[in-house]
């Protein structure tokens, strides 16, 4: 896969007929990193603020598999605000990207495909520490 920037959208292969759609992710073909973990945020309050951290090594793909939400990404002085609401589109989140997720619609489900297993030591949960590590 060509090099991807943070927040880049990846159109996932989707097979549709008159009864519905099926979207597939085969890691090496579709997203360019191995998936070691999948998790999803659901049953979300419209006031929920999720994320609010960065990861040192983790690469992720974030997909609004149901409903919609706003994904705010910051990386190296650049900020991107993404309105995610298409279950066939994933957003690429490389290491050292600060992310916040908010404005969840009713029934929203945020699926995350992750390159590594869960490791609390991989989190940077303080914005000041994150900015310092980015050399700002
Ligand atoms: P966290 O990553 O802080 O969620 P969010 O960024 O959406 O607010 O994780 C919330 C809780 O879930 C935290 O106690 C850690 C736990 N957790 C796991 O045990 N395994 C996982 O793979 C993830 C993503 C979280």
Tab-separated table of N, CA and C and ligand atoms in Angstrom:
chain	number	residue	atom	x	y	z
A	1	UNK	N	0.845	-1.201	0.000
A	1	UNK	CA	0.000	0.000	0.000
A	1	UNK	C	0.880	1.251	0.000
A	2	UNK	N	0.405	2.273	-0.692
A	2	UNK	CA	1.167	3.523	-0.691
A	2	UNK	C	1.156	4.131	0.713
A	3	UNK	N	2.127	5.032	0.967
A	3	UNK	CA	2.199	5.639	2.290
A	3	UNK	C	0.942	6.429	2.592
A	4	UNK	N	0.459	6.278	3.806
A	4	UNK	CA	-0.766	6.974	4.180
A	4	UNK	C	-0.467	8.010	5.252
A	5	UNK	N	-1.190	9.093	5.190
A	5	UNK	CA	-1.062	10.165	6.167
A	5	UNK	C	-2.146	9.998	7.231
A	6	UNK	N	-1.967	10.670	8.370
A	6	UNK	CA	-2.983	10.531	9.424
A	6	UNK	C	-4.316	11.102	8.937
A	7	UNK	N	-5.390	10.393	9.252
A	7	UNK	CA	-6.732	10.836	8.856
A	7	UNK	C	-7.112	10.468	7.437
A	8	UNK	N	-6.180	9.900	6.699
A	8	UNK	CA	-6.540	9.484	5.332
A	8	UNK	C	-7.684	8.479	5.380
A	9	UNK	N	-8.584	8.599	4.405
A	9	UNK	CA	-9.690	7.646	4.354
A	9	UNK	C	-9.310	6.486	3.447
A	10	UNK	N	-9.759	5.330	3.836
A	10	UNK	CA	-9.543	4.125	3.035
A	10	UNK	C	-10.920	3.574	2.682
A	11	UNK	N	-11.190	3.502	1.406
A	11	UNK	CA	-12.468	2.944	0.940
A	11	UNK	C	-12.381	1.426	1.033
A	12	UNK	N	-13.193	0.849	1.864
A	12	UNK	CA	-13.145	-0.596	2.073
A	12	UNK	C	-14.017	-1.308	1.043
A	13	UNK	N	-13.512	-2.457	0.589
A	13	UNK	CA	-14.230	-3.201	-0.456
A	13	UNK	C	-15.597	-3.635	0.061
A	14	UNK	N	-16.604	-3.320	-0.724
A	14	UNK	CA	-17.988	-3.541	-0.289
A	14	UNK	C	-18.778	-4.217	-1.405
A	15	UNK	N	-19.516	-5.227	-1.006
A	15	UNK	CA	-20.322	-5.995	-1.955
A	15	UNK	C	-21.786	-5.783	-1.588
A	16	UNK	N	-22.520	-5.207	-2.535
A	16	UNK	CA	-23.911	-4.863	-2.249
A	16	UNK	C	-24.843	-5.564	-3.223
A	17	UNK	N	-26.015	-5.931	-2.728
A	17	UNK	CA	-27.082	-6.371	-3.617
A	17	UNK	C	-28.380	-5.761	-3.096
A	18	UNK	N	-29.486	-6.190	-3.637
A	18	UNK	CA	-30.741	-5.529	-3.264
A	18	UNK	C	-31.113	-5.777	-1.803
A	19	UNK	N	-30.439	-6.730	-1.139
A	19	UNK	CA	-30.778	-7.038	0.250
A	19	UNK	C	-29.844	-6.380	1.259
A	20	UNK	N	-28.752	-5.796	0.776
A	20	UNK	CA	-27.839	-5.165	1.722
A	20	UNK	C	-26.398	-5.183	1.247
A	21	UNK	N	-25.490	-4.907	2.178
A	21	UNK	CA	-24.076	-4.752	1.832
A	21	UNK	C	-23.188	-5.525	2.783
A	22	UNK	N	-22.044	-5.915	2.258
A	22	UNK	CA	-21.022	-6.601	3.043
A	22	UNK	C	-19.700	-5.882	2.782
A	23	UNK	N	-19.032	-5.489	3.861
A	23	UNK	CA	-17.746	-4.798	3.731
A	23	UNK	C	-16.662	-5.672	4.347
A	24	UNK	N	-15.541	-5.767	3.658
A	24	UNK	CA	-14.492	-6.701	4.075
A	24	UNK	C	-13.163	-5.971	4.305
A	25	UNK	N	-12.421	-6.449	5.310
A	25	UNK	CA	-11.054	-5.969	5.525
A	25	UNK	C	-10.137	-7.181	5.573
A	26	UNK	N	-9.278	-7.294	4.588
A	26	UNK	CA	-8.195	-8.262	4.636
A	26	UNK	C	-6.948	-7.424	4.856
A	27	UNK	N	-6.333	-7.554	6.048
A	27	UNK	CA	-5.333	-6.580	6.475
A	27	UNK	C	-4.248	-6.256	5.447
A	28	UNK	N	-3.592	-7.289	4.895
A	28	UNK	CA	-2.470	-6.987	4.000
A	28	UNK	C	-2.929	-6.316	2.710
A	29	UNK	N	-4.099	-6.674	2.217
A	29	UNK	CA	-4.581	-6.092	0.968
A	29	UNK	C	-5.172	-4.710	1.199
A	30	UNK	N	-5.951	-4.567	2.267
A	30	UNK	CA	-6.811	-3.390	2.387
A	30	UNK	C	-6.245	-2.270	3.259
A	31	UNK	N	-5.471	-2.614	4.283
A	31	UNK	CA	-5.077	-1.543	5.205
A	31	UNK	C	-3.573	-1.473	5.455
A	32	UNK	N	-2.837	-2.489	5.048
A	32	UNK	CA	-1.379	-2.375	5.114
A	32	UNK	C	-0.772	-2.561	6.484
A	33	UNK	N	-1.551	-3.009	7.469
A	33	UNK	CA	-0.929	-3.407	8.738
A	33	UNK	C	-1.671	-4.625	9.278
A	34	UNK	N	-0.966	-5.390	10.073
A	34	UNK	CA	-1.549	-6.586	10.672
A	34	UNK	C	-2.541	-6.184	11.760
A	35	UNK	N	-3.657	-6.900	11.858
A	35	UNK	CA	-4.616	-6.620	12.929
A	35	UNK	C	-4.394	-7.626	14.051
A	36	UNK	N	-4.019	-7.098	15.237
A	36	UNK	CA	-3.857	-8.002	16.379
A	36	UNK	C	-5.041	-7.886	17.336
A	37	UNK	N	-5.869	-6.863	17.095
A	37	UNK	CA	-6.977	-6.615	18.046
A	37	UNK	C	-8.057	-5.822	17.347
A	38	UNK	N	-9.292	-6.097	17.709
A	38	UNK	CA	-10.419	-5.278	17.257
A	38	UNK	C	-11.254	-4.943	18.482
A	39	UNK	N	-11.692	-3.702	18.586
A	39	UNK	CA	-12.648	-3.373	19.643
A	39	UNK	C	-13.626	-2.346	19.101
A	40	UNK	N	-14.710	-2.154	19.807
A	40	UNK	CA	-15.673	-1.178	19.330
A	40	UNK	C	-16.338	-0.452	20.483
A	41	UNK	N	-16.611	0.812	20.244
A	41	UNK	CA	-17.320	1.659	21.200
A	41	UNK	C	-18.785	1.648	20.801
A	42	UNK	N	-19.655	1.427	21.762
A	42	UNK	CA	-21.089	1.345	21.469
A	42	UNK	C	-21.867	1.788	22.699
A	43	UNK	N	-23.160	1.859	22.601
A	43	UNK	CA	-24.024	2.278	23.720
A	43	UNK	C	-23.556	3.634	24.241
A	44	UNK	N	-23.247	4.522	23.340
A	44	UNK	CA	-22.575	5.773	23.688
A	44	UNK	C	-23.569	6.885	23.975
A	45	UNK	N	-23.260	7.662	24.977
A	45	UNK	CA	-24.054	8.849	25.256
A	45	UNK	C	-23.684	9.931	24.230
A	46	UNK	N	-24.669	10.758	23.821
A	46	UNK	CA	-24.336	11.830	22.870
A	46	UNK	C	-23.313	12.808	23.438
A	47	UNK	N	-23.190	12.839	24.778
A	47	UNK	CA	-22.209	13.747	25.404
A	47	UNK	C	-20.835	13.084	25.564
A	48	UNK	N	-20.710	11.840	25.168
A	48	UNK	CA	-19.457	11.115	25.421
A	48	UNK	C	-18.280	11.775	24.715
A	49	UNK	N	-17.176	11.843	25.413
A	49	UNK	CA	-15.898	12.260	24.835
A	49	UNK	C	-14.960	11.076	24.987
A	50	UNK	N	-14.608	10.442	23.919
A	50	UNK	CA	-13.731	9.280	23.984
A	50	UNK	C	-12.363	9.651	23.409
A	51	UNK	N	-11.405	8.764	23.634
A	51	UNK	CA	-10.054	9.079	23.179
A	51	UNK	C	-9.421	10.046	24.174
A	52	UNK	N	-8.849	11.123	23.650
A	52	UNK	CA	-8.133	12.031	24.541
A	52	UNK	C	-6.791	11.430	24.918
A	53	UNK	N	-6.155	10.839	23.917
A	53	UNK	CA	-4.828	10.268	24.139
A	53	UNK	C	-4.162	9.991	22.800
A	54	UNK	N	-2.883	9.646	22.871
A	54	UNK	CA	-2.135	9.200	21.690
A	54	UNK	C	-1.498	7.851	22.043
A	55	UNK	N	-0.947	7.208	21.041
A	55	UNK	CA	-0.237	5.953	21.262
A	55	UNK	C	1.178	6.071	20.718
A	56	UNK	N	2.094	5.397	21.363
A	56	UNK	CA	3.498	5.474	20.951
A	56	UNK	C	3.748	4.617	19.709
A	57	UNK	N	3.239	3.376	19.725
A	57	UNK	CA	3.536	2.441	18.623
A	57	UNK	C	2.319	2.028	17.819
A	58	UNK	N	1.138	2.194	18.391
A	58	UNK	CA	-0.067	1.599	17.812
A	58	UNK	C	-0.536	2.317	16.547
A	59	UNK	N	-0.868	1.535	15.523
A	59	UNK	CA	-1.544	2.043	14.323
A	59	UNK	C	-2.976	1.525	14.356
A	60	UNK	N	-3.914	2.380	13.940
A	60	UNK	CA	-5.325	1.983	13.995
A	60	UNK	C	-6.055	2.392	12.727
A	61	UNK	N	-7.157	1.712	12.485
A	61	UNK	CA	-8.124	2.132	11.479
A	61	UNK	C	-9.464	2.272	12.205
A	62	UNK	N	-10.084	3.439	12.072
A	62	UNK	CA	-11.331	3.724	12.781
A	62	UNK	C	-12.464	3.773	11.766
A	63	UNK	N	-13.527	3.018	12.051
A	63	UNK	CA	-14.655	2.931	11.117
A	63	UNK	C	-15.963	3.177	11.876
A	64	UNK	N	-16.789	4.061	11.345
A	64	UNK	CA	-18.138	4.262	11.900
A	64	UNK	C	-19.022	3.169	11.296
A	65	UNK	N	-19.062	2.000	11.947
A	65	UNK	CA	-19.814	0.895	11.327
A	65	UNK	C	-21.314	1.073	11.499
A	66	UNK	N	-21.719	1.980	12.394
A	66	UNK	CA	-23.137	2.348	12.496
A	66	UNK	C	-23.201	3.787	12.989
A	67	UNK	N	-24.169	4.540	12.506
A	67	UNK	CA	-24.326	5.922	12.961
A	67	UNK	C	-23.146	6.792	12.555
A	68	UNK	N	-22.930	7.836	13.341
A	68	UNK	CA	-21.870	8.787	12.978
A	68	UNK	C	-21.242	9.395	14.230
A	69	UNK	N	-20.072	9.964	14.052
A	69	UNK	CA	-19.377	10.685	15.127
A	69	UNK	C	-18.314	11.573	14.503
A	70	UNK	N	-17.778	12.457	15.321
A	70	UNK	CA	-16.709	13.358	14.867
A	70	UNK	C	-15.382	12.857	15.421
A	71	UNK	N	-14.423	12.726	14.527
A	71	UNK	CA	-13.082	12.268	14.887
A	71	UNK	C	-12.133	13.454	14.707
A	72	UNK	N	-11.466	13.823	15.798
A	72	UNK	CA	-10.536	14.964	15.733
A	72	UNK	C	-9.124	14.424	15.937
A	73	UNK	N	-8.283	14.644	14.947
A	73	UNK	CA	-6.916	14.121	14.980
A	73	UNK	C	-5.916	15.267	14.950
A	74	UNK	N	-4.881	15.167	15.773
A	74	UNK	CA	-3.797	16.161	15.792
A	74	UNK	C	-2.483	15.423	15.644
A	75	UNK	N	-1.647	15.933	14.772
A	75	UNK	CA	-0.327	15.309	14.622
A	75	UNK	C	0.647	16.360	14.094
A	76	UNK	N	1.723	16.569	14.840
A	76	UNK	CA	2.807	17.438	14.368
A	76	UNK	C	2.272	18.772	13.814
A	77	UNK	N	1.601	19.532	14.670
A	77	UNK	CA	1.116	20.887	14.348
A	77	UNK	C	-0.069	20.918	13.393
A	78	UNK	N	-0.563	19.762	12.977
A	78	UNK	CA	-1.670	19.759	12.028
A	78	UNK	C	-2.882	19.099	12.684
A	79	UNK	N	-4.058	19.654	12.411
A	79	UNK	CA	-5.280	19.111	12.992
A	79	UNK	C	-6.271	18.778	11.875
A	80	UNK	N	-6.983	17.667	12.040
A	80	UNK	CA	-7.998	17.297	11.057
A	80	UNK	C	-9.274	16.923	11.806
A	81	UNK	N	-10.390	17.442	11.334
A	81	UNK	CA	-11.688	17.092	11.902
A	81	UNK	C	-12.462	16.315	10.854
A	82	UNK	N	-12.859	15.117	11.225
A	82	UNK	CA	-13.471	14.197	10.264
A	82	UNK	C	-14.870	13.841	10.742
A	83	UNK	N	-15.841	13.962	9.853
A	83	UNK	CA	-17.195	13.500	10.170
A	83	UNK	C	-17.312	12.076	9.632
A	84	UNK	N	-17.217	11.126	10.541
A	84	UNK	CA	-17.256	9.715	10.134
A	84	UNK	C	-18.694	9.221	10.211
A	85	UNK	N	-19.175	8.596	9.146
A	85	UNK	CA	-20.549	8.124	9.153
A	85	UNK	C	-20.844	7.161	8.018
A	86	UNK	N	-19.780	6.645	7.408
A	86	UNK	CA	-19.944	5.719	6.284
A	86	UNK	C	-19.277	4.392	6.672
A	87	UNK	N	-20.057	3.326	6.790
A	87	UNK	CA	-19.473	2.060	7.246
A	87	UNK	C	-18.518	1.414	6.253
A	88	UNK	N	-18.370	2.004	5.078
A	88	UNK	CA	-17.417	1.438	4.105
A	88	UNK	C	-16.115	2.239	4.064
A	89	UNK	N	-15.949	3.189	4.989
A	89	UNK	CA	-14.748	4.029	4.978
A	89	UNK	C	-14.036	3.942	6.330
A	90	UNK	N	-12.729	3.659	6.281
A	90	UNK	CA	-11.920	3.653	7.495
A	90	UNK	C	-10.974	4.833	7.485
A	91	UNK	N	-10.615	5.316	8.666
A	91	UNK	CA	-9.686	6.446	8.790
A	91	UNK	C	-8.414	5.963	9.459
A	92	UNK	N	-7.307	6.286	8.825
A	92	UNK	CA	-5.995	5.800	9.239
A	92	UNK	C	-5.447	6.679	10.368
A	93	UNK	N	-5.045	6.016	11.457
A	93	UNK	CA	-4.510	6.746	12.615
A	93	UNK	C	-3.163	6.132	12.986
A	94	UNK	N	-2.060	6.741	12.542
A	94	UNK	CA	-0.729	6.184	12.827
A	94	UNK	C	-0.283	6.519	14.255
A	95	UNK	N	0.847	5.956	14.679
A	95	UNK	CA	1.373	6.268	16.008
A	95	UNK	C	1.566	7.775	16.190
A	96	UNK	N	1.564	8.208	17.430
A	96	UNK	CA	1.812	9.614	17.807
A	96	UNK	C	0.780	10.572	17.212
A	97	UNK	N	-0.463	10.095	17.144
A	97	UNK	CA	-1.573	10.956	16.731
A	97	UNK	C	-2.495	11.133	17.935
A	98	UNK	N	-2.734	12.370	18.318
A	98	UNK	CA	-3.689	12.644	19.402
A	98	UNK	C	-5.092	12.557	18.824
A	99	UNK	N	-5.978	11.793	19.462
A	99	UNK	CA	-7.329	11.632	18.932
A	99	UNK	C	-8.385	11.898	19.983
A	100	UNK	N	-9.467	12.507	19.510
A	100	UNK	CA	-10.662	12.680	20.330
A	100	UNK	C	-11.857	12.288	19.478
A	101	UNK	N	-12.823	11.669	20.099
A	101	UNK	CA	-14.025	11.241	19.371
A	101	UNK	C	-15.237	11.747	20.150
A	102	UNK	N	-16.132	12.425	19.460
A	102	UNK	CA	-17.291	13.033	20.119
A	102	UNK	C	-18.467	13.109	19.159
A	103	UNK	N	-19.556	13.746	19.613
A	103	UNK	CA	-20.775	13.926	18.786
A	103	UNK	C	-21.327	12.605	18.262
A	104	UNK	N	-21.451	11.646	19.147
A	104	UNK	CA	-21.974	10.347	18.723
A	104	UNK	C	-23.472	10.449	18.442
A	105	UNK	N	-23.873	9.931	17.296
A	105	UNK	CA	-25.302	9.865	16.979
A	105	UNK	C	-25.923	8.708	17.760
A	106	UNK	N	-27.238	8.701	17.791
A	106	UNK	CA	-27.931	7.593	18.438
A	106	UNK	C	-27.548	6.281	17.725
A	107	UNK	N	-27.176	5.285	18.465
A	107	UNK	CA	-26.838	3.985	17.885
A	107	UNK	C	-25.474	3.927	17.213
A	108	UNK	N	-24.649	4.941	17.416
A	108	UNK	CA	-23.334	4.937	16.768
A	108	UNK	C	-22.468	3.796	17.314
A	109	UNK	N	-21.731	3.189	16.407
A	109	UNK	CA	-20.740	2.177	16.801
A	109	UNK	C	-19.422	2.533	16.112
A	110	UNK	N	-18.382	2.691	16.929
A	110	UNK	CA	-17.048	3.040	16.422
A	110	UNK	C	-16.175	1.799	16.530
A	111	UNK	N	-15.846	1.221	15.389
A	111	UNK	CA	-14.994	0.032	15.384
A	111	UNK	C	-13.542	0.455	15.166
A	112	UNK	N	-12.656	-0.163	15.926
A	112	UNK	CA	-11.236	0.154	15.807
A	112	UNK	C	-10.465	-1.130	15.509
A	113	UNK	N	-9.724	-1.108	14.411
A	113	UNK	CA	-8.813	-2.206	14.077
A	113	UNK	C	-7.425	-1.751	14.505
A	114	UNK	N	-6.759	-2.580	15.292
A	114	UNK	CA	-5.518	-2.132	15.936
A	114	UNK	C	-4.365	-3.084	15.617
A	115	UNK	N	-3.193	-2.488	15.439
A	115	UNK	CA	-2.015	-3.256	15.011
A	115	UNK	C	-1.344	-4.017	16.150
A	116	UNK	N	-1.700	-3.675	17.395
A	116	UNK	CA	-1.039	-4.303	18.549
A	116	UNK	C	-2.081	-4.701	19.590
A	117	UNK	N	-1.682	-5.594	20.456
A	117	UNK	CA	-2.551	-5.952	21.572
A	117	UNK	C	-2.610	-4.790	22.556
A	118	UNK	N	-3.556	-4.866	23.475
A	118	UNK	CA	-3.727	-3.786	24.448
A	118	UNK	C	-2.494	-3.667	25.341
A	119	UNK	N	-2.011	-2.444	25.492
A	119	UNK	CA	-0.852	-2.199	26.348
A	119	UNK	C	-0.965	-0.787	26.909
A	120	UNK	N	-1.307	-0.697	28.174
A	120	UNK	CA	-1.494	0.630	28.790
A	120	UNK	C	-0.204	1.461	28.698
A	121	UNK	N	0.956	0.806	28.667
A	121	UNK	CA	2.223	1.544	28.571
A	121	UNK	C	2.407	2.216	27.218
A	122	UNK	N	1.572	1.857	26.243
A	122	UNK	CA	1.670	2.475	24.916
A	122	UNK	C	0.864	3.784	24.834
A	123	UNK	N	0.089	4.068	25.894
A	123	UNK	CA	-0.758	5.274	25.873
A	123	UNK	C	0.018	6.501	26.323
A	124	UNK	N	-0.271	7.627	25.701
A	124	UNK	CA	0.136	8.938	26.241
A	124	UNK	C	-1.174	9.650	26.543
A	125	UNK	N	-1.489	9.793	27.813
A	125	UNK	CA	-2.801	10.309	28.188
A	125	UNK	C	-2.774	11.786	28.577
A	126	UNK	N	-1.574	12.370	28.681
A	126	UNK	CA	-1.498	13.803	29.027
A	126	UNK	C	-1.055	14.587	27.812
A	127	UNK	N	-1.856	15.595	27.475
A	127	UNK	CA	-1.580	16.375	26.256
A	127	UNK	C	-0.207	17.046	26.340
A	128	UNK	N	0.137	17.562	27.527
A	128	UNK	CA	1.428	18.254	27.669
A	128	UNK	C	2.591	17.297	27.399
A	129	UNK	N	2.456	16.082	27.915
A	129	UNK	CA	3.508	15.072	27.704
A	129	UNK	C	3.598	14.730	26.210
A	130	UNK	N	2.423	14.616	25.575
A	130	UNK	CA	2.386	14.323	24.136
A	130	UNK	C	3.096	15.422	23.340
A	131	UNK	N	2.760	16.674	23.656
A	131	UNK	CA	3.356	17.798	22.917
A	131	UNK	C	4.868	17.833	23.129
A	132	UNK	N	5.280	17.515	24.362
A	132	UNK	CA	6.725	17.487	24.677
A	132	UNK	C	7.417	16.399	23.840
A	133	UNK	N	6.795	15.227	23.769
A	133	UNK	CA	7.384	14.130	22.998
A	133	UNK	C	7.432	14.464	21.505
A	134	UNK	N	6.495	15.316	21.057
A	134	UNK	CA	6.493	15.748	19.641
A	134	UNK	C	7.521	16.851	19.410
A	135	UNK	N	8.161	17.287	20.481
A	135	UNK	CA	9.181	18.335	20.345
A	135	UNK	C	8.585	19.717	20.217
A	136	UNK	N	7.387	19.916	20.818
A	136	UNK	CA	6.763	21.240	20.729
A	136	UNK	C	6.935	22.007	22.018
B	1	LIG	P1	-9.580	3.699	26.500
B	1	LIG	O1	-8.610	3.277	25.452
B	1	LIG	O2	-9.127	4.746	27.479
B	1	LIG	O3	-10.946	4.140	25.821
B	1	LIG	P2	-11.383	5.519	25.116
B	1	LIG	O4	-10.178	6.087	24.465
B	1	LIG	O5	-12.434	5.104	24.160
B	1	LIG	O6	-11.951	6.427	26.142
B	1	LIG	O7	-10.034	2.398	27.270
B	1	LIG	C1	-11.121	2.402	28.196
B	1	LIG	C2	-10.930	1.257	29.165
B	1	LIG	O8	-10.945	0.015	28.483
B	1	LIG	C3	-9.616	1.314	29.919
B	1	LIG	O9	-9.896	0.946	31.265
B	1	LIG	C4	-8.757	0.260	29.287
B	1	LIG	C5	-9.754	-0.733	28.740
B	1	LIG	N1	-9.306	-1.371	27.485
B	1	LIG	C6	-8.855	-2.675	27.508
B	1	LIG	O10	-8.789	-3.339	28.570
B	1	LIG	N2	-8.473	-3.259	26.334
B	1	LIG	C7	-8.518	-2.581	25.161
B	1	LIG	O11	-8.147	-3.153	24.089
B	1	LIG	C8	-8.958	-1.216	25.145
B	1	LIG	C9	-8.997	-0.422	23.878
B	1	LIG	C10	-9.345	-0.663	26.339
